């Protein structure tokens, strides 16, 4: 059973870990990455103890970010004019 249900808005983005975090009673932090969220994962685990939380979020919010980055990768590069001497 999950220790708690936590809204994604109540979690903090940790740039160093590249993960959303939430304080754990043991003193460490529950962690879940954007990749996990895009895959539909909803469990954030604490690396220091056996507790975990259920993250409440809309998966579509994270799928859109992934789709946007894919579209950027697929866009052709802008061509620069070439002058011939």
mmCIF file of C-alpha atoms in Angstrom:
data_model
loop_
_atom_site.group_PDB
_atom_site.id
_atom_site.type_symbol
_atom_site.label_atom_id
_atom_site.label_comp_id
_atom_site.label_asym_id
_atom_site.label_seq_id
_atom_site.Cartn_x
_atom_site.Cartn_y
_atom_site.Cartn_z
ATOM 1 C CA UNK A 1 0.000 0.000 0.000
ATOM 2 C CA UNK A 2 1.173 3.473 -0.923
ATOM 3 C CA UNK A 3 2.344 5.774 1.881
ATOM 4 C CA UNK A 4 0.318 8.665 0.400
ATOM 5 C CA UNK A 5 -1.259 10.063 -2.774
ATOM 6 C CA UNK A 6 0.510 13.245 -3.897
ATOM 7 C CA UNK A 7 -0.481 15.632 -6.687
ATOM 8 C CA UNK A 8 2.326 16.317 -9.178
ATOM 9 C CA UNK A 9 1.804 20.042 -8.493
ATOM 10 C CA UNK A 10 2.874 19.447 -4.874
ATOM 11 C CA UNK A 11 6.174 17.905 -5.956
ATOM 12 C CA UNK A 12 9.303 19.894 -6.807
ATOM 13 C CA UNK A 13 11.448 19.525 -9.926
ATOM 14 C CA UNK A 14 15.054 18.716 -8.999
ATOM 15 C CA UNK A 15 17.351 19.793 -11.822
ATOM 16 C CA UNK A 16 20.312 17.802 -10.471
ATOM 17 C CA UNK A 17 18.352 14.535 -10.253
ATOM 18 C CA UNK A 18 16.236 15.327 -13.326
ATOM 19 C CA UNK A 19 13.242 14.107 -11.318
ATOM 20 C CA UNK A 20 10.202 15.325 -9.435
ATOM 21 C CA UNK A 21 10.774 14.957 -5.689
ATOM 22 C CA UNK A 22 8.700 14.968 -2.517
ATOM 23 C CA UNK A 23 9.976 14.762 1.088
ATOM 24 C CA UNK A 24 9.984 11.287 2.634
ATOM 25 C CA UNK A 25 9.539 10.830 6.406
ATOM 26 C CA UNK A 26 12.950 9.110 6.521
ATOM 27 C CA UNK A 27 14.637 12.386 5.532
ATOM 28 C CA UNK A 28 15.321 11.558 1.879
ATOM 29 C CA UNK A 29 13.006 12.259 -1.082
ATOM 30 C CA UNK A 30 10.567 10.246 -3.155
ATOM 31 C CA UNK A 31 11.615 10.513 -6.813
ATOM 32 C CA UNK A 32 10.003 10.040 -10.220
ATOM 33 C CA UNK A 33 11.380 11.115 -13.623
ATOM 34 C CA UNK A 34 9.571 12.680 -16.578
ATOM 35 C CA UNK A 35 10.355 9.533 -18.573
ATOM 36 C CA UNK A 36 8.596 7.446 -15.917
ATOM 37 C CA UNK A 37 5.568 9.742 -16.084
ATOM 38 C CA UNK A 38 5.481 9.588 -19.894
ATOM 39 C CA UNK A 39 5.394 5.790 -19.645
ATOM 40 C CA UNK A 40 2.406 5.965 -17.295
ATOM 41 C CA UNK A 41 4.311 5.175 -14.091
ATOM 42 C CA UNK A 42 2.606 6.598 -11.018
ATOM 43 C CA UNK A 43 4.823 5.285 -8.216
ATOM 44 C CA UNK A 44 7.574 7.517 -6.807
ATOM 45 C CA UNK A 45 10.028 5.597 -4.636
ATOM 46 C CA UNK A 46 12.373 6.667 -1.892
ATOM 47 C CA UNK A 47 15.926 5.442 -2.552
ATOM 48 C CA UNK A 48 16.703 5.261 1.194
ATOM 49 C CA UNK A 49 13.764 3.268 2.567
ATOM 50 C CA UNK A 50 10.919 1.008 1.459
ATOM 51 C CA UNK A 51 8.230 3.706 1.279
ATOM 52 C CA UNK A 52 6.624 4.856 -1.949
ATOM 53 C CA UNK A 53 3.874 7.286 -2.940
ATOM 54 C CA UNK A 54 1.291 7.347 -5.702
ATOM 55 C CA UNK A 55 1.694 10.403 -7.931
ATOM 56 C CA UNK A 56 -1.572 11.892 -9.167
ATOM 57 C CA UNK A 57 -1.115 13.519 -12.586
ATOM 58 C CA UNK A 58 -2.495 13.719 -16.117
ATOM 59 C CA UNK A 59 -0.314 11.541 -18.344
ATOM 60 C CA UNK A 60 -1.344 13.553 -21.414
ATOM 61 C CA UNK A 61 0.494 16.579 -20.003
ATOM 62 C CA UNK A 62 3.742 14.637 -20.245
ATOM 63 C CA UNK A 63 2.965 12.953 -23.558
ATOM 64 C CA UNK A 64 2.547 16.379 -25.169
ATOM 65 C CA UNK A 65 6.056 17.385 -24.068
ATOM 66 C CA UNK A 66 7.457 14.217 -25.624
ATOM 67 C CA UNK A 67 5.479 14.718 -28.855
ATOM 68 C CA UNK A 68 6.657 18.341 -29.128
ATOM 69 C CA UNK A 69 10.295 17.329 -28.840
ATOM 70 C CA UNK A 70 9.810 14.597 -31.469
ATOM 71 C CA UNK A 71 8.282 17.118 -33.875
ATOM 72 C CA UNK A 72 11.221 19.468 -33.360
ATOM 73 C CA UNK A 73 13.624 16.637 -34.172
ATOM 74 C CA UNK A 74 11.716 15.838 -37.367
ATOM 75 C CA UNK A 75 11.609 19.399 -38.708
ATOM 76 C CA UNK A 76 14.031 19.972 -41.564
ATOM 77 C CA UNK A 77 16.874 22.358 -40.927
ATOM 78 C CA UNK A 78 16.495 25.797 -42.463
ATOM 79 C CA UNK A 79 18.540 26.129 -45.614
ATOM 80 C CA UNK A 80 20.883 29.056 -45.916
ATOM 81 C CA UNK A 81 21.382 30.810 -49.273
ATOM 82 C CA UNK A 82 24.573 29.910 -51.061
ATOM 83 C CA UNK A 83 26.382 32.368 -53.250
ATOM 84 C CA UNK A 84 28.490 31.111 -56.109
ATOM 85 C CA UNK A 85 31.406 33.263 -57.249
#
